Amino acid sequence: MSSPRKMSPGTDQPPAPEPADPAGLTHSPDLAAPSAPAAPTPPPAPDALPGVHPVDEARPLGRILLFGVQHVLVMAATPISAIFLMSAALRLDAGLTVNLLSAAFVLSGVGSLVQSLGPWRFGPRLPFVMLPGGAPLILFIAIAEQHGLPTAAGAVLLTALFTFAALPLFSRLLAFFPALVIGTMIVIVGVNLVKVGAVLVTGRPGEPGFADPVNLGLGMATIGFTVVFYLLFTGVVRQLAVMLGLLAGTALAAALGHIGLDRATEGGLIGLPELMPFGSPQFNLLAALPLMLYSLASMAEATGQTVINAEAVGKEIDRRTAVPRTIRGDALTSLFGGFFGLPLMVTSGENIGIVRVTGVRSRYVTAAAGVVLIAIGFLAPVTRAISVIPAAVIGGTAMVVFAVITVLGVQMLGRSDLDRHTNTFVCAVALALGLLPILIPGVYAGFPPNARILLESGVAVGAFTAVVLNILFHHIRPRIAARPASVRPEGDR
């Protein structure tokens, strides 16, 4: 473990300190410990104010905007691909697609501001961004196909309200999410995200153009450019290696004639999201049930995202207050998003990799990214220009950033006492079941649609398995084993 006072090479900030128990719990099977002892305070960056944690640093505006743009460039593919997938699956017209894309950028920006700045009781005041996509998007599409778009929008609103209602109960269950559970979940999240990035480079098996050599070359070249920038430069330039690698990959694609600029010049200047684009939402509890059940897994994922984010930036948090603030931010943003026709909005692990690679921990950087996202949502030409970056280039960048998240999960597992055979067993079973639908797509194709949607979420399956096994082995089993000793007569003791 690096000393918290040793500066990371090529950065102007020290590495994040690594608390002994990032989940905020002891390894006692029955009791949640109070917040972990404060880690040694890292020395401030040269331009930091005395006593100000790097997370709360207000850096020069130009630098904050530059780092914010880097976050946006890496994450922009997610709202674009999510809306295009939704449009293709539900056969939406071009005008509605553009409207939803504008809304996705605006709400991603609003959510990022909420999570980063933390107004009132919403947002943990950590460098977070929010995005649509993933399992909530698939659930939204499934509900829309079966019950119609107004019902799908109503399901998002019902789920957001359900999240608010279920949060007090969930907060009391945080004792069942120690570092072992969260680390396992983060590894599954990271592997799943790496696969998402890889598919952007290779395409999907069986589809035309799968593993096209040019796309593979662009993806690998983008990774190579990122490595070169990180190797050769120091300071701010090194911190921008991810963005510079993406821009270099885009320039290479342009030189090879793989960028079409026609879409960037079409249409008007301003794009305004439309309120209730599918008409008035319709509320159907039965139709919304799969999404509401998934929200419980989403709360567990938000727990892991909050803990790993705090650890990445080296900030001690009280999980009992920080995690509910993250979940409230998710629910509030999703509530607004539902009125604009969007699926559930969730905190994203993508930016955590950026934070760890660059060493820039200020939450004002992701707040700046939120402002940029809102601007993109209103400026139609900018949205179209970002959309012309080849998927292979974005995928190459995403693979590097997402792999960092996997490493963070492995680091957390390394502090979860895996020398104990029970912990190793819990982790192994959760990884096996959680990675199964990720590594073998379609494994649950024979199951009913609602069950399949939940089972095919490796994060949900892995988190549920880890939590249940942790309760069985670390809570129930010790109590059962201790009971005979406590009830034996005095003469038998």
XYZ file of C-alpha atoms in Angstrom:
493
model
C 0.000 0.000 0.000
C 1.376 3.394 -0.953
C 2.013 5.901 1.729
C -0.695 8.571 1.690
C 1.984 11.223 1.738
C 3.810 9.927 -1.335
C 2.918 11.829 -4.478
C 1.730 9.846 -7.491
C 4.141 10.173 -10.434
C 2.998 12.646 -13.000
C 0.128 14.083 -11.010
C -0.262 17.096 -8.801
C -2.198 15.168 -6.191
C -1.407 12.294 -3.875
C -3.043 8.931 -4.402
C -6.275 8.285 -2.560
C -5.699 6.902 0.929
C -7.002 3.409 1.419
C -9.013 2.935 4.613
C -8.701 -0.419 6.279
C -12.416 -1.116 6.039
C -13.925 0.853 3.172
C -17.390 -0.485 3.760
C -17.470 1.082 7.189
C -18.004 -2.243 8.964
C -15.909 -4.505 11.075
C -15.687 -8.183 10.215
C -17.931 -9.026 13.144
C -20.822 -11.054 11.797
C -23.472 -9.334 13.842
C -22.648 -5.716 14.454
C -22.099 -2.749 12.206
C -19.220 -0.704 13.442
C -19.252 3.070 13.560
C -17.450 4.952 10.862
C -13.913 3.746 10.262
C -11.111 5.731 11.902
C -10.035 8.698 9.860
C -7.262 7.916 7.398
C -4.142 10.086 7.407
C -4.925 13.349 5.676
C -3.065 13.657 2.348
C -1.073 16.811 1.739
C -2.995 19.422 -0.248
C -2.316 20.072 -3.892
C -0.195 23.165 -4.628
C -3.208 25.296 -5.523
C -5.454 23.946 -2.727
C -6.610 25.974 0.237
C -5.306 24.857 3.646
C -7.648 22.367 5.295
C -9.704 21.814 2.120
C -10.083 18.184 1.028
C -9.209 17.611 -2.667
C -12.845 16.583 -3.277
C -13.984 20.065 -2.222
C -11.266 21.943 -4.089
C -12.408 24.752 -6.374
C -9.652 24.737 -8.990
C -9.145 27.380 -11.703
C -12.239 27.566 -13.908
C -10.399 26.780 -17.139
C -8.849 23.624 -15.714
C -12.138 22.484 -14.159
C -13.922 22.900 -17.495
C -11.164 21.029 -19.316
C -11.363 18.078 -16.955
C -15.163 18.258 -17.094
C -15.082 17.998 -20.889
C -12.882 14.904 -20.530
C -15.579 13.238 -18.403
C -18.210 14.195 -20.985
C -16.235 12.836 -23.939
C -15.758 9.493 -22.236
C -19.377 9.152 -21.085
C -21.171 10.753 -24.063
C -21.457 7.407 -25.832
C -23.777 6.080 -23.114
C -26.743 8.461 -23.523
C -26.289 8.423 -27.307
C -26.229 4.629 -27.568
C -29.055 4.271 -25.001
C -31.401 6.554 -26.939
C -30.458 5.071 -30.322
C -31.109 1.561 -28.964
C -34.433 2.687 -27.536
C -35.332 4.343 -30.836
C -34.457 1.276 -32.892
C -36.241 -1.194 -30.592
C -39.441 0.882 -30.332
C -39.339 2.228 -33.940
C -39.403 5.890 -32.920
C -39.298 8.587 -35.586
C -36.250 10.825 -36.067
C -37.824 13.883 -34.434
C -38.731 11.984 -31.271
C -35.260 10.426 -31.168
C -33.563 13.822 -31.298
C -35.908 15.104 -28.587
C -35.118 12.152 -26.300
C -31.385 12.541 -26.934
C -31.597 16.194 -25.910
C -33.490 15.205 -22.756
C -30.946 12.484 -21.948
C -28.070 14.963 -22.020
C -29.943 17.596 -20.005
C -31.077 15.149 -17.303
C -27.620 13.543 -17.151
C -26.248 17.021 -16.500
C -28.862 17.863 -13.888
C -28.250 14.560 -12.106
C -24.490 15.097 -12.151
C -24.954 18.531 -10.576
C -27.238 17.102 -7.881
C -24.840 14.277 -6.962
C -21.719 16.461 -7.086
C -23.013 19.559 -5.289
C -25.400 17.788 -2.881
C -28.199 20.334 -2.328
C -30.242 19.747 0.815
C -30.469 15.946 1.399
C -29.836 14.965 -2.228
C -26.433 13.878 -3.520
C -23.363 12.686 -1.554
C -21.127 15.615 -2.664
C -18.731 13.282 -4.448
C -17.497 13.430 -8.071
C -20.407 11.544 -9.670
C -22.099 11.620 -13.051
C -25.512 10.197 -13.914
C -26.579 8.396 -17.073
C -29.435 6.407 -18.584
C -28.846 2.931 -19.950
C -28.054 -0.566 -18.773
C -30.664 -2.841 -17.217
C -33.186 0.002 -16.560
C -33.180 0.782 -20.295
C -33.874 -2.862 -21.197
C -36.700 -2.975 -18.651
C -38.142 0.269 -20.038
C -38.108 -1.131 -23.580
C -39.717 -4.399 -22.435
C -42.521 -2.536 -20.634
C -43.066 -0.271 -23.645
C -43.276 -3.234 -26.028
C -45.827 -5.020 -23.843
C -47.906 -2.120 -22.499
C -47.040 0.977 -24.563
C -44.780 3.985 -24.135
C -47.120 5.944 -21.798
C -47.166 2.956 -19.412
C -43.367 2.682 -19.574
C -43.062 6.366 -18.657
C -45.542 5.829 -15.816
C -43.475 2.848 -14.605
C -40.410 5.105 -14.299
C -42.385 7.603 -12.214
C -43.802 4.844 -9.981
C -40.346 3.353 -9.489
C -38.855 6.715 -8.529
C -41.584 7.190 -5.910
C -41.129 3.586 -4.730
C -37.412 4.267 -4.247
C -38.175 7.181 -1.944
C -40.629 5.001 0.008
C -38.302 1.982 0.308
C -35.172 3.966 1.179
C -35.704 4.102 4.990
C -35.956 0.293 5.122
C -32.992 -0.162 2.789
C -30.856 2.179 4.913
C -31.308 -0.187 7.861
C -30.001 -3.064 5.750
C -26.628 -1.456 4.995
C -25.037 -3.617 7.696
C -25.477 -6.517 5.274
C -23.256 -4.817 2.636
C -19.691 -5.150 3.991
C -16.568 -4.723 1.857
C -16.804 -8.373 0.756
C -20.228 -7.823 -0.811
C -19.461 -4.426 -2.298
C -16.062 -5.485 -3.681
C -17.632 -8.508 -5.383
C -20.335 -6.311 -6.870
C -17.838 -3.725 -8.134
C -15.792 -6.450 -9.878
C -18.944 -7.629 -11.665
C -19.854 -4.042 -12.588
C -16.348 -3.461 -13.965
C -16.284 -6.654 -16.041
C -19.728 -5.868 -17.430
C -18.646 -2.335 -18.362
C -15.456 -3.603 -20.036
C -17.642 -5.878 -22.131
C -19.873 -2.929 -23.059
C -16.807 -0.997 -24.206
C -15.466 -4.012 -26.103
C -18.751 -4.465 -27.988
C -18.442 -0.864 -29.190
C -15.119 -1.877 -30.776
C -16.010 -5.314 -32.137
C -19.739 -5.152 -32.733
C -22.020 -7.999 -31.698
C -21.294 -11.599 -32.750
C -23.432 -12.687 -35.671
C -24.114 -9.152 -36.882
C -22.609 -7.702 -40.085
C -19.189 -6.141 -39.506
C -18.413 -8.130 -36.384
C -14.677 -7.919 -35.513
C -14.001 -5.668 -38.487
C -10.200 -5.198 -38.677
C -10.496 -1.430 -39.163
C -12.677 -1.029 -36.063
C -10.376 -3.276 -34.073
C -7.424 -1.207 -35.258
C -9.120 2.064 -34.241
C -9.968 0.699 -30.792
C -6.466 -0.637 -30.184
C -4.883 2.541 -31.572
C -6.991 4.660 -29.202
C -5.768 2.571 -26.260
C -2.206 2.896 -27.576
C -2.499 6.681 -27.873
C -3.775 6.860 -24.280
C -0.826 4.784 -23.047
C 1.653 6.965 -24.956
C 0.228 10.196 -23.521
C 0.263 8.725 -20.017
C 3.835 7.467 -20.497
C 5.459 10.519 -22.031
C 3.817 13.403 -20.203
C 3.398 14.626 -16.634
C 1.126 17.015 -14.764
C -2.039 18.304 -16.434
C -1.264 16.767 -19.831
C -0.926 13.340 -18.246
C -4.194 13.833 -16.396
C -5.840 14.524 -19.759
C -4.394 11.349 -21.326
C -7.826 9.724 -21.634
C -9.321 12.665 -23.514
C -6.214 13.153 -25.656
C -6.213 9.464 -26.556
C -9.862 9.711 -27.593
C -9.191 12.813 -29.700
C -6.153 11.168 -31.323
C -8.241 8.096 -32.142
C -10.930 10.335 -33.652
C -8.312 12.139 -35.755
C -7.014 8.788 -37.019
C -10.560 7.720 -37.915
C -11.048 10.987 -39.808
C -7.798 10.436 -41.703
C -9.024 6.959 -42.684
C -12.345 8.358 -43.871
C -14.427 6.724 -41.129
C -16.197 9.865 -39.906
C -19.206 11.304 -41.695
C -19.695 15.003 -40.947
C -23.023 15.333 -42.762
C -25.087 14.752 -39.603
C -23.183 17.466 -37.718
C -24.406 20.193 -40.097
C -28.051 19.137 -40.395
C -30.940 20.698 -38.467
C -31.274 23.803 -36.302
C -29.169 25.349 -33.554
C -31.290 24.796 -30.419
C -32.940 21.579 -29.288
C -35.380 21.751 -26.358
C -36.539 18.585 -24.578
C -40.284 18.046 -24.826
C -42.318 17.410 -21.694
C -44.274 14.115 -21.796
C -43.295 13.226 -25.397
C -45.437 10.051 -25.288
C -48.528 11.798 -23.932
C -49.820 11.596 -20.377
C -48.127 8.787 -18.386
C -50.281 5.772 -17.547
C -49.818 4.015 -14.218
C -49.942 0.222 -14.041
C -48.446 -1.336 -10.894
C -48.212 -4.814 -12.434
C -46.388 -3.500 -15.496
C -44.041 -1.457 -13.292
C -43.252 -4.345 -10.922
C -40.089 -5.589 -12.720
C -38.649 -2.075 -12.722
C -39.562 -1.574 -9.061
C -37.888 -4.852 -8.122
C -34.802 -3.851 -10.072
C -34.668 -0.578 -8.138
C -33.740 -2.609 -5.029
C -30.705 -3.976 -6.875
C -30.018 -0.453 -8.107
C -29.927 0.762 -4.489
C -27.374 -1.934 -3.708
C -25.333 -0.856 -6.720
C -25.570 2.784 -5.602
C -24.181 1.647 -2.240
C -21.159 0.142 -3.959
C -20.721 3.137 -6.247
C -20.752 5.538 -3.290
C -18.254 3.529 -1.251
C -15.854 2.962 -4.152
C -16.118 6.600 -5.232
C -15.312 7.829 -1.721
C -12.391 5.433 -1.560
C -11.098 6.514 -4.977
C -10.978 10.145 -3.842
C -9.762 9.333 -0.322
C -12.672 10.860 1.539
C -14.067 9.336 4.735
C -17.855 9.109 4.593
C -20.620 7.914 6.868
C -22.401 5.355 4.717
C -25.593 5.739 6.722
C -25.982 9.292 5.393
C -23.942 9.317 2.151
C -25.578 6.268 0.546
C -29.178 7.503 1.093
C -28.168 10.870 -0.366
C -26.907 9.102 -3.515
C -30.102 7.078 -3.815
C -32.276 10.166 -3.294
C -30.325 11.895 -6.078
C -30.975 8.914 -8.354
C -34.678 8.902 -7.526
C -35.118 12.650 -7.950
C -33.366 12.698 -11.326
C -35.343 9.641 -12.479
C -38.572 11.335 -11.402
C -37.827 14.325 -13.620
C -36.542 12.050 -16.389
C -39.787 10.087 -16.410
C -41.692 13.240 -17.359
C -39.361 13.616 -20.364
C -39.750 10.027 -21.565
C -36.451 8.665 -20.233
C -35.700 5.356 -18.464
C -34.362 5.333 -14.912
C -31.279 7.511 -14.409
C -28.513 5.971 -12.316
C -25.172 7.021 -10.889
C -22.419 5.840 -13.181
C -19.182 4.041 -12.377
C -17.609 5.303 -15.580
C -16.308 8.532 -14.099
C -14.725 6.734 -11.126
C -12.205 5.232 -13.527
C -11.485 8.710 -14.916
C -10.955 10.056 -11.380
C -8.540 7.254 -10.557
C -6.579 7.523 -13.826
C -6.238 11.321 -13.738
C -5.898 11.796 -9.973
C -8.252 14.812 -10.153
C -10.670 14.369 -7.282
C -12.600 17.639 -7.173
C -16.376 17.237 -7.284
C -16.541 20.561 -9.096
C -15.057 18.817 -12.144
C -18.090 16.528 -12.438
C -20.321 19.515 -11.664
C -18.669 21.248 -14.639
C -19.322 18.102 -16.667
C -22.981 18.445 -15.679
C -23.081 22.019 -16.983
C -21.452 20.889 -20.246
C -23.983 18.057 -20.593
C -26.882 20.480 -20.140
C -25.364 22.791 -22.756
C -24.971 19.864 -25.158
C -28.619 18.960 -24.611
C -29.709 22.421 -25.715
C -27.144 22.875 -28.515
C -28.227 20.488 -31.250
C -25.081 20.842 -33.439
C -22.831 19.872 -30.522
C -24.931 16.779 -29.856
C -24.709 15.778 -33.498
C -20.953 16.437 -33.608
C -20.323 14.179 -30.595
C -22.478 11.502 -32.167
C -20.127 11.213 -35.168
C -17.176 9.971 -33.062
C -16.770 6.335 -34.159
C -18.027 3.758 -31.701
C -14.714 1.882 -31.936
C -12.801 4.929 -30.691
C -15.165 5.477 -27.783
C -15.033 1.762 -27.024
C -11.234 1.749 -26.856
C -11.288 4.613 -24.364
C -14.103 3.028 -22.378
C -12.284 -0.304 -22.024
C -9.356 1.367 -20.252
C -11.535 3.444 -17.944
C -13.880 0.572 -17.107
C -11.028 -1.829 -16.400
C -9.841 0.575 -13.703
C -13.195 0.046 -11.959
C -12.575 -3.706 -11.957
C -9.176 -3.117 -10.369
C -10.803 -0.981 -7.655
C -13.140 -3.858 -6.863
C -10.202 -6.274 -6.679
C -8.418 -3.882 -4.305
C -11.465 -3.794 -2.060
C -11.693 -7.597 -2.068
C -8.008 -7.671 -1.110
C -8.976 -5.965 2.153
C -11.920 -8.299 2.804
C -9.973 -11.038 4.621
C -10.116 -13.519 1.754
C -7.737 -15.720 3.738
C -10.871 -16.877 5.531
C -12.300 -19.761 3.515
C -15.874 -18.591 4.142
C -15.218 -15.204 2.556
C -13.500 -16.840 -0.421
C -16.503 -19.136 -0.894
C -19.037 -16.271 -0.706
C -17.048 -14.230 -3.230
C -16.562 -17.198 -5.586
C -20.236 -18.193 -5.722
C -21.406 -14.576 -6.190
C -18.874 -14.025 -8.993
C -19.847 -17.292 -10.699
C -23.560 -16.466 -10.786
C -23.083 -12.766 -11.441
C -20.680 -13.252 -14.349
C -22.701 -16.068 -15.943
C -25.187 -13.857 -17.882
C -22.369 -11.466 -18.787
C -20.049 -14.122 -20.209
C -22.800 -16.247 -21.798
C -25.531 -13.952 -23.178
C -28.903 -15.603 -23.593
C -28.321 -18.233 -20.910
C -31.767 -17.470 -19.466
C -33.557 -17.276 -22.823
C -35.945 -20.074 -21.832
C -37.230 -18.269 -18.732
C -40.366 -16.053 -18.589
C -39.714 -12.494 -19.858
C -39.964 -10.714 -16.487
C -37.726 -13.246 -14.722
C -35.273 -13.189 -17.624
C -34.875 -9.424 -17.482
C -33.871 -9.594 -13.816
C -31.700 -12.714 -14.130
C -29.799 -11.288 -17.082
C -28.584 -8.410 -14.931
C -25.300 -9.840 -13.679
C -24.904 -6.993 -11.190
C -28.319 -7.683 -9.636
C -27.729 -11.450 -9.467
C -24.201 -11.075 -8.066
C -25.260 -8.503 -5.464
C -28.253 -10.579 -4.339
C -26.141 -13.755 -4.105
C -23.364 -12.030 -2.141
C -25.838 -10.446 0.283
C -27.747 -13.694 0.909
C -24.567 -15.752 1.400
C -23.079 -13.069 3.655
C -26.200 -13.156 5.835
C -26.228 -16.965 5.939
C -22.548 -17.418 6.780
C -21.793 -14.316 8.841
C -25.082 -13.611 10.610
C -27.383 -16.653 10.811
C -24.832 -19.480 11.038
C -22.820 -17.968 13.967
C -26.038 -17.429 15.934
C -27.188 -20.989 15.329
C -23.769 -22.324 16.321
C -23.761 -20.241 19.519
C -27.286 -21.237 20.594
C -26.559 -24.765 21.995
C -23.823 -23.409 24.247
C -26.145 -20.767 25.657
C -29.007 -23.161 26.469
C -27.030 -26.024 28.049
C -27.599 -26.564 31.808
C -24.954 -25.230 34.175
C -23.779 -28.746 35.012
C -23.030 -29.501 31.350
C -20.924 -26.394 30.796
